[in-house]
Every structure is written in C-alpha cells, then in structure tokens.
XYZ file of C-alpha atoms in Angstrom:
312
model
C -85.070 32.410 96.666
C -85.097 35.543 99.125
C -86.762 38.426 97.357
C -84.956 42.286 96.987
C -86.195 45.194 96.812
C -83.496 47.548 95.158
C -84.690 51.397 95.358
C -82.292 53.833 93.483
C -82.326 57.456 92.331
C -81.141 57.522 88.756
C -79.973 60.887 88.746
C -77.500 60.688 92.150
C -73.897 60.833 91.187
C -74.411 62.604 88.080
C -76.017 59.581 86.820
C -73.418 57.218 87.896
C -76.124 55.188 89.638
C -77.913 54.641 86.133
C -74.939 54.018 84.463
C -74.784 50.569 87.312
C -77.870 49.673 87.336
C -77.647 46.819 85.177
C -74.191 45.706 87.147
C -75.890 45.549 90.276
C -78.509 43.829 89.590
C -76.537 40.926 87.676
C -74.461 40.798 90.876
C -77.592 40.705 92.875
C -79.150 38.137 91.142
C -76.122 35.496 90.460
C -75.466 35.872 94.878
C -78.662 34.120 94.835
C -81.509 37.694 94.865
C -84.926 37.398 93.181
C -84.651 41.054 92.239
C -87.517 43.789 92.307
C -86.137 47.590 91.044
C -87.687 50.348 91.350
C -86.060 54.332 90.383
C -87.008 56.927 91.799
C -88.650 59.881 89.492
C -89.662 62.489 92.268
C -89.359 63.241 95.741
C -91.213 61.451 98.257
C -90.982 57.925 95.661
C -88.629 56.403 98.167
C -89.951 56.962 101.009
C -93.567 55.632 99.696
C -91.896 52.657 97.831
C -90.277 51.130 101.508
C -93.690 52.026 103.582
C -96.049 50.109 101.250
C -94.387 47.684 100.124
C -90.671 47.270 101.992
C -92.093 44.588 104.571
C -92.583 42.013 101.409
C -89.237 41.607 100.834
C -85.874 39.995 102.534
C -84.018 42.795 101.806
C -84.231 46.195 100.903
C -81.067 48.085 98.867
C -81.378 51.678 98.622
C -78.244 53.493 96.323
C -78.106 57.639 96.069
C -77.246 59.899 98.124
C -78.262 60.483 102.114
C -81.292 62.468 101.025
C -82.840 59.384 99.400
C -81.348 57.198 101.786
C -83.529 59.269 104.011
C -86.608 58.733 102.362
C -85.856 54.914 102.579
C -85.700 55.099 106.250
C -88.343 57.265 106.854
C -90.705 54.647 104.798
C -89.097 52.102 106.983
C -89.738 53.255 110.450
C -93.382 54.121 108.806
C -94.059 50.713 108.325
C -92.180 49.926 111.910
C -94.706 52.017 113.198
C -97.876 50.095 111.882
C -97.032 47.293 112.863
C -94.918 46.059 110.279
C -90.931 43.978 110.679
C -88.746 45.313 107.935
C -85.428 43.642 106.552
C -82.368 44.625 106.510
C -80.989 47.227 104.811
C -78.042 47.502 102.032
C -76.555 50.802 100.959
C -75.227 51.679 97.959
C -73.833 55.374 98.482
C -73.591 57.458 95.386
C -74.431 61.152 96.632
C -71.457 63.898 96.669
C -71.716 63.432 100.898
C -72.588 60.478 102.578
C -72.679 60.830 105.702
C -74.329 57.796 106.482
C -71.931 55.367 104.531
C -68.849 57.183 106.312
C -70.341 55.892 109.548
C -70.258 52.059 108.550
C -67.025 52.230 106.453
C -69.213 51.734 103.576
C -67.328 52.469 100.252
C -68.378 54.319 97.563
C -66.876 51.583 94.868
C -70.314 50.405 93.533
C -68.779 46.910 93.347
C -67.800 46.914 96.667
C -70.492 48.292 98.281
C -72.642 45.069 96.489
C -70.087 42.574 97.873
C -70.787 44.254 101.565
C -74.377 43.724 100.917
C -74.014 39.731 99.650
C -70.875 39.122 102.154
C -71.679 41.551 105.123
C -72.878 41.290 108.481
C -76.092 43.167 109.735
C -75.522 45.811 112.367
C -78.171 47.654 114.586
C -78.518 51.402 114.374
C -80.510 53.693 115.856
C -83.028 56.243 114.210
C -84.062 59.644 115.507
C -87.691 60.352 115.546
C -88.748 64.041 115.232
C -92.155 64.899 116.989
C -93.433 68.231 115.977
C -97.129 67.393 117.806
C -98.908 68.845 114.592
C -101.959 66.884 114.029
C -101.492 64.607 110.448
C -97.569 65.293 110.130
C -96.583 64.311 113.642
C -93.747 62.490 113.367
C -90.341 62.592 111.226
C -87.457 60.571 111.444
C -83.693 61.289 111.011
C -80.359 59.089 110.246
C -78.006 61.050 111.479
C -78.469 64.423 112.406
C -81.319 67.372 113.164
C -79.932 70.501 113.239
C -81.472 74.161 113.441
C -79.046 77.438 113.260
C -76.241 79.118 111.646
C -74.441 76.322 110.350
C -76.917 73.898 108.882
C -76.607 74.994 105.222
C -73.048 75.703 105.246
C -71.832 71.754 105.535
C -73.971 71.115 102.422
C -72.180 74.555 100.849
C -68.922 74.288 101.374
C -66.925 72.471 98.419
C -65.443 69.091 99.299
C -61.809 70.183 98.162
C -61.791 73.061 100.927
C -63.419 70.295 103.412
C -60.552 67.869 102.519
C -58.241 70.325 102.448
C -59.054 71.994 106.029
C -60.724 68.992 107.459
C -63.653 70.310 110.329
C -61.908 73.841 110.563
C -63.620 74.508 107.291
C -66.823 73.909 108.925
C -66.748 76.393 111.668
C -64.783 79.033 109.769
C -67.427 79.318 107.160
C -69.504 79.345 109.318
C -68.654 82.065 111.115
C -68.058 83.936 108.127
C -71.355 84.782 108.606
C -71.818 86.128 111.870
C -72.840 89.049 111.397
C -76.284 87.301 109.915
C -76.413 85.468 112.741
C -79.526 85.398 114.922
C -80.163 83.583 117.812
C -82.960 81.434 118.878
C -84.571 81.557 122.685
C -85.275 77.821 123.537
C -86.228 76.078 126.566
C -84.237 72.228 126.870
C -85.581 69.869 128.442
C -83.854 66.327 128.452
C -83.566 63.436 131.250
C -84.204 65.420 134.903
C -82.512 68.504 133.261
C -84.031 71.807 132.442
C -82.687 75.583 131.130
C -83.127 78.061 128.630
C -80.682 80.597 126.648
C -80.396 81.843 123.450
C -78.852 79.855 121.062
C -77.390 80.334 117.507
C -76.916 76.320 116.528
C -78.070 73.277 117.441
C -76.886 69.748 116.499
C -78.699 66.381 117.884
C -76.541 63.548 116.088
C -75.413 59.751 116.273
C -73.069 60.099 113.695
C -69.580 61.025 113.249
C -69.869 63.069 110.261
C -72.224 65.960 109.079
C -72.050 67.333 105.820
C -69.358 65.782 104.688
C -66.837 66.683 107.924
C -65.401 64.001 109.987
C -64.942 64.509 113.515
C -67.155 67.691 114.049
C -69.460 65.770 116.830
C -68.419 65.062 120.215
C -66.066 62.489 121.463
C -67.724 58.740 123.022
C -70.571 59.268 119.601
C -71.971 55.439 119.492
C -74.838 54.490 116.693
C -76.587 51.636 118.426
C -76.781 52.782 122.005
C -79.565 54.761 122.462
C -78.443 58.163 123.271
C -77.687 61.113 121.118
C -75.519 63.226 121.390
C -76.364 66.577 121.547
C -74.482 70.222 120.587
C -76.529 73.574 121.816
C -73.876 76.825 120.748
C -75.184 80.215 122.917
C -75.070 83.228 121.217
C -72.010 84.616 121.186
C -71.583 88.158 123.450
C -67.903 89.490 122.305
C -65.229 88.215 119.990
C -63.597 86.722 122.453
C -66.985 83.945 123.080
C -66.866 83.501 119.758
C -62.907 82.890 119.833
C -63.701 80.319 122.429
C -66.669 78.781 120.705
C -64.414 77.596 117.853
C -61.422 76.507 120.159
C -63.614 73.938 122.123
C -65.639 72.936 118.585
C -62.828 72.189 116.768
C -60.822 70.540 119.938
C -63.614 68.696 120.929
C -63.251 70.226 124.419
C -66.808 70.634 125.207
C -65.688 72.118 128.825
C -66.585 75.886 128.554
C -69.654 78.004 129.018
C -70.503 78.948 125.656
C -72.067 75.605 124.780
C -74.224 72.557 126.347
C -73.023 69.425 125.474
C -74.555 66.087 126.787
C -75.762 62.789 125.970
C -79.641 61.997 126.314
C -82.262 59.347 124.594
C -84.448 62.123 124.969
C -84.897 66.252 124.217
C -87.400 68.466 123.751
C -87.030 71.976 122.298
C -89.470 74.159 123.229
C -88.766 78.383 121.570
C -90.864 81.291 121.147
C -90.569 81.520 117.765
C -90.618 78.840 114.699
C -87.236 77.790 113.879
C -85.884 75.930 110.351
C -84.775 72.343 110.897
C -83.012 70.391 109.037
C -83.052 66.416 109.230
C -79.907 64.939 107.436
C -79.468 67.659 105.270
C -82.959 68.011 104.490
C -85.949 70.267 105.056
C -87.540 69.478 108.125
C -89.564 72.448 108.281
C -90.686 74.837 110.696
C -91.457 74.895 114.607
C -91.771 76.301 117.990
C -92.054 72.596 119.733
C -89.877 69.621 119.095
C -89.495 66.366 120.530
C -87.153 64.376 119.694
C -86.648 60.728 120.729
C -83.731 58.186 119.895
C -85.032 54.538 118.627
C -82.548 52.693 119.980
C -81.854 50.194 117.329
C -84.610 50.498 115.116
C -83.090 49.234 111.769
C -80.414 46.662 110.514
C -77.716 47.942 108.310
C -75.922 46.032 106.072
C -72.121 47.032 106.668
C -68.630 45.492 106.227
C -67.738 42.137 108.108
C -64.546 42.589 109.744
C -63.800 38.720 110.616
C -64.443 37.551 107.304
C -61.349 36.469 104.833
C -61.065 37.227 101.494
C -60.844 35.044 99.352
C-alpha cells in the first residue's frame, strides 16, 4: 500500500481546510493511500515536516495557501539537496491567492483537487534557488516568483474584487499610486555573457504566469519546466512621461522600450550597494546586497490535471 504524507495548515481558508480534513483523508485512503497527517501549528512546521521525513513516503499532499506550499517545497529541495529522491507532489490549494495552483489549472474545489491527485498525471517543474552567500542560511528556494521593489506588497494588498474587476491594470495602477515613495535600487546584473547596471525601482524573476493573484502580468513565451526564468528589471522612472511608458509596455506585454530589461536566463546575479527586501512567493526573503539566483530545471513533480483522461 503506497504510503502519504498529507501536510495541511488548519487555519488557511478561514478554516475551510479543517473543516475537510476528514473528507480528504477518507478519499485518500479508499483510492488505495496508507495515510500519515500532519497540521501545521507554526511557521517553519512545513517546511521541517517534508525535509526530515518527506523522502519516506510515495507521496507528499500539501493543502493551504502558497505560503505553506512554500514551506513544503523548500523542505523538499532540502532533502534534494542531501542527497535525498522525493515523491511527487499533490496540491490542495486553499489560500485567498494561489498562484501556484493557477499555473497547473489546479482547482480550488477540495474534491476536485483530491481526484487530480488519485487520477492525475505528474508534471516536472522547475524551482528557483536563492543564494544569498551568507554562511549557515545560504540558500532559499522559490515556486514562482522573487521579487524586490515597489510592487511586491501591493499584489498581496490589493482586494481580489478590484483584481477581478480590473484584471493586471490593477496591479500597476496601485502600484504606482505610490510613486512618490518610490526609491530606487542601484544594482549590477549579471546573467549568461551579459552585464549592466542602473537604478531600478522593481524587480521580478518568475516561471509563473500569475503573481499575487494577477494573471498575465509576466512576459509572453513564460514556460515552468524549461529551465529559464524569466526575468522583469523596471528603471527608475525620470519624468511622467517614463512612467506613462512603463505601464503601456507592462500591461501590453510589449517589453520593447528602454525603461525596462526583459530577458530570459537560467541564471542572474544581483549584485547593489545597498541591502534590498526580497520577497520569495509572497514571502519574506529577507535582506541583501548579493543574490544569486539559479533555476532548477525540473526539480520537483507536481501532481496536476490529466488532460487525455475520460471521465467516467
């Protein structure tokens, strides 16, 4: 009987997940699951929970939000790194965003998302590690997105209804709401057999098609399994008119104009003369003046929907 490990954070959803528990599991276990749970009472549980003990099991479920899918994943690529061959992963999303679920059509109907997990197909997807090169906390890693700048708290601000409602115009325009708080960042890039520096005010390196909630605010060609990120550097706007412009290629996807960088790389570092906030999927990633950050190409297995199957 092949053995599952089924993390969840009681308290994501507004304790929807809790309210499941027992459903999912009873699913689990009549598809055939010797099932192991495990909630989540603090912050880090997660992450500890799939480093220590992930590898012993066939197949690890995590349901909440991104932030403790995050943890999951960041235990799993632990373990990856040690030596250690995880399973597969399921996902039960049940956070107000879900970035990661958007990405791999996974629904946020509990009972669907179980019958993806006992009926779906695995796909490969890659994981971002974030290298700070601080002795003892080297190394993060990231789902979806790292970002630094003026926008990386307002996607986890801004209300869903005025997201649905204005789709990825929302995004920017809140965004910019702030400008006159707006401080740029002088950064060095290096990536491939490319090098420059300019002062930046944001800074997105992604594989996903949604951050924060918004669909569509990456670049066009964004692909999850092929080892390159792709990457978003906004220069500090000089008159209204850069600003003007800024938005018009953002929200057009027209990455042709000289207020931005765009590109696609395996590879960046970030090198700035002062310590900037990260974020990594929404998250806290601290605070630095060096970053590295490297896409795992492939890395994990992800549970998602399989498209050639027939229902019954």
């Amino acid at each position: 009987m092949p053995k599952l490990l089924f993390i969840y954070n009681p308290n994501a959803g507004k304790g929807s997940v809790r309210r499941e528990v027992s459903n999912i599991i009873e699913k689990l276990t009549f598809a055939g699951y010797l099932v192991t749970t495990f909630p989540t009472s603090k912050a880090g549980d997660a992450r500890e929970m799939a480093l220590k003990r992930g590898s012993r099991y066939d197949c690890i479920v995590c349901s909440g939000g991104d932030g403790t899918l995050h943890e999951v994943i960041n235990g799993m690529m632990g373990a990856i790194a040690t030596g250690h061959e995880m399973p597969h992963l399921g996902y039960i999303p049940a956070g107000t965003v879900n970035d990661f679920a958007s990405n791999f059509d996974i629904p946020k109907d509990v009972n669907e998302a179980v019958d993806i997990i006992i009926n779906g197909t695995d796909k490969p997807d890659d994981i971002g590690s974030f290298d700070t090169g601080v002795k003892n906390r080297r190394f993060g890693y990231f789902t979806y997105v790292a970002a630094f700048g003026a926008f990386t708290e307002v996607a986890y601000e801004t209300p869903q209804e005025t997201k649905n409602v204005l789709g990825k115009a929302a995004y920017f325009l809140e965004g910019f709401k702030r400008f006159q708080t707006l401080r740029p960042y002088h950064i060095k890039v290096t990536y491939d057999d490319t090098e420059f520096e300019d002062d930046f005010i944001y800074g997105m390196i992604t594989n996903s098609k949604s951050v924060g909630g918004f669909q569509g605010i990456t670049g066009p060609s964004v692909y999850l399994d092929d080892g390159k990120f792709d990457v978003i550097l906004v220069k500090n706007p000089r008159s209204p008119m850069d600003l003007q412009d800024i938005i018009n290629s953002l929200l057009s996807k027209d990455m042709k104009t000289d207020n931005l960088y765009h590109f696609h790389t395996g590879k960046v570092t970030l090198a700035s003369e002062e310590k900037i906030p990260w974020t990594l999927d929404g998250e806290s990633g601290g605070v630095h003046q060096l970053v590295t950050i490297n896409d795992e190409q492939q890395a994990i297995s992800i549970i998602v929907p399989d498209k050639n199957r027939i229902e019954d």
